């Protein structure tokens, strides 16, 4: 089973991915917890190019190519082998992030994202948790972390509002695999909602 977590910056999805991995392991499942951009040594190198530095460092088109290159390496070296071995793969972000961040926020580039995805990736998650959150609250949480990886947060609040709308739009587009979870609740409540959804799917 391939599970992804998606949402705007600061939505709490990384915490939720980690909590879910721990709970599934406690239930005796073999779990691979990974993230994008990154998740394999080569893709982690590409990550640094993407998340650090000036917001105008790359055009949206160049970003699509870099994210897709990182994803292809991650898929070949980490995700596909783990799924083949029967493990549960949990990824903190995957292709839906490219559909929204690069495909729908700075002009309409969704067709370009989709065509590259079809050629180079061709894999969709079985289940996608979209952790939904008020963009202003999420942005201050994200920037407060001061991680040095805030190139996308630097695009500002209007960008985060567009992202949220983009993720909610994807949930409508792919209702069979996407689930919107209310991220404004406490982390434990969110985690309980997530586990219930995954257990229903596993059953
Ligand atoms: P993270 O903060 O969730 O680790 O993600 C790093 C940043 O990269 C985040 O601001 C979202 C952005 N991103 C994209 O723009 N497109 C993508 O395809 C992915 C995976 C991430």
Short mmCIF file of N, CA, C and O and ligand atoms in Angstrom, two decimals, residues 9 13-14 35-37 47 51 63 67 71 92-95 97-99 101-102 145 149 152-153, ligand 1:
data_model
loop_
_atom_site.label_atom_id
_atom_site.label_comp_id
_atom_site.label_asym_id
_atom_site.label_seq_id
_atom_site.Cartn_x
_atom_site.Cartn_y
_atom_site.Cartn_z
N UNK A 9 2.34 24.30 3.26
CA UNK A 9 3.48 24.37 4.18
C UNK A 9 2.97 24.68 5.59
O UNK A 9 2.15 25.58 5.77
N UNK A 13 1.51 17.94 8.15
CA UNK A 13 1.47 16.63 7.49
C UNK A 13 2.69 15.76 7.81
O UNK A 13 2.59 14.54 7.86
N UNK A 14 3.86 16.40 8.03
CA UNK A 14 5.05 15.58 8.33
C UNK A 14 4.90 14.89 9.68
O UNK A 14 5.23 13.70 9.82
N UNK A 35 10.02 10.90 2.08
CA UNK A 35 9.52 12.25 1.80
C UNK A 35 9.94 12.71 0.42
O UNK A 35 10.88 12.18 -0.18
N UNK A 36 9.24 13.74 -0.05
CA UNK A 36 9.63 14.41 -1.30
C UNK A 36 9.62 15.92 -1.09
O UNK A 36 8.80 16.41 -0.32
N UNK A 37 10.42 16.70 -1.81
CA UNK A 37 11.50 16.16 -2.63
C UNK A 37 12.53 15.48 -1.74
O UNK A 37 12.82 15.95 -0.66
N UNK A 47 16.80 18.06 -3.70
CA UNK A 47 15.97 18.81 -2.75
C UNK A 47 16.60 20.14 -2.34
O UNK A 47 15.94 21.17 -2.31
N UNK A 51 14.52 23.76 -2.37
CA UNK A 51 13.85 24.36 -1.20
C UNK A 51 14.65 25.49 -0.56
O UNK A 51 14.15 26.15 0.33
N UNK A 63 11.32 24.02 -12.27
CA UNK A 63 10.94 23.28 -11.05
C UNK A 63 10.26 21.96 -11.40
O UNK A 63 10.52 20.94 -10.77
N UNK A 67 11.67 18.57 -9.85
CA UNK A 67 10.85 17.73 -8.96
C UNK A 67 10.61 16.36 -9.60
O UNK A 67 10.60 15.34 -8.90
N UNK A 71 11.70 12.78 -8.19
CA UNK A 71 10.66 11.75 -7.97
C UNK A 71 11.00 10.46 -8.68
O UNK A 71 10.79 9.37 -8.15
N UNK A 92 5.74 11.67 2.65
CA UNK A 92 5.40 13.05 2.98
C UNK A 92 5.56 13.84 1.68
O UNK A 92 6.68 14.18 1.32
N UNK A 93 4.49 14.03 0.95
CA UNK A 93 4.37 14.63 -0.38
C UNK A 93 4.72 13.64 -1.49
O UNK A 93 5.55 12.76 -1.33
N UNK A 94 4.06 13.85 -2.64
CA UNK A 94 4.35 13.09 -3.87
C UNK A 94 3.82 13.95 -5.03
O UNK A 94 3.82 15.19 -4.93
N UNK A 95 3.35 13.32 -6.09
CA UNK A 95 3.03 14.05 -7.32
C UNK A 95 1.94 15.12 -7.16
O UNK A 95 1.92 16.10 -7.91
N UNK A 97 1.75 17.31 -4.99
CA UNK A 97 2.40 18.59 -4.69
C UNK A 97 2.83 19.29 -5.98
O UNK A 97 2.72 20.51 -6.08
N UNK A 98 3.34 18.54 -6.94
CA UNK A 98 3.73 19.17 -8.21
C UNK A 98 2.50 19.67 -8.95
O UNK A 98 2.51 20.75 -9.56
N UNK A 99 1.42 18.86 -8.92
CA UNK A 99 0.18 19.30 -9.60
C UNK A 99 -0.27 20.64 -9.05
O UNK A 99 -0.75 21.50 -9.78
N UNK A 101 1.63 22.91 -6.58
CA UNK A 101 2.64 23.98 -6.46
C UNK A 101 3.13 24.48 -7.81
O UNK A 101 3.28 25.67 -8.01
N UNK A 102 3.42 23.54 -8.72
CA UNK A 102 3.94 23.97 -10.02
C UNK A 102 2.84 24.06 -11.06
O UNK A 102 2.95 24.83 -12.01
N UNK A 145 9.42 27.90 12.10
CA UNK A 145 10.40 26.80 12.21
C UNK A 145 11.79 27.24 11.81
O UNK A 145 12.78 26.64 12.18
N UNK A 149 14.64 26.11 4.83
CA UNK A 149 14.05 25.45 3.65
C UNK A 149 12.74 26.13 3.30
O UNK A 149 11.75 25.48 3.02
N UNK A 152 9.52 28.23 -0.62
CA UNK A 152 8.12 28.31 -1.05
C UNK A 152 7.28 29.13 -0.08
O UNK A 152 6.35 29.82 -0.51
N UNK A 153 7.63 29.11 1.21
CA UNK A 153 6.92 29.98 2.16
C UNK A 153 7.14 31.45 1.81
O UNK A 153 6.28 32.30 2.03
P1 LIG B 1 8.32 20.11 2.68
O1 LIG B 1 8.51 21.44 3.35
O2 LIG B 1 6.96 19.53 2.85
O3 LIG B 1 9.42 19.14 3.00
O4 LIG B 1 8.42 20.38 1.09
C1 LIG B 1 9.40 21.19 0.55
C2 LIG B 1 8.82 22.26 -0.32
O5 LIG B 1 8.78 21.85 -1.68
C3 LIG B 1 7.41 22.69 0.05
O6 LIG B 1 7.38 24.11 0.15
C4 LIG B 1 6.57 22.23 -1.12
C5 LIG B 1 7.53 22.18 -2.26
N1 LIG B 1 7.20 21.16 -3.28
C6 LIG B 1 6.81 21.58 -4.55
O7 LIG B 1 6.73 22.77 -4.80
N2 LIG B 1 6.55 20.62 -5.50
C7 LIG B 1 6.66 19.28 -5.26
O8 LIG B 1 6.42 18.45 -6.15
C8 LIG B 1 7.08 18.85 -3.93
C9 LIG B 1 7.22 17.40 -3.63
C10 LIG B 1 7.33 19.83 -2.98
#
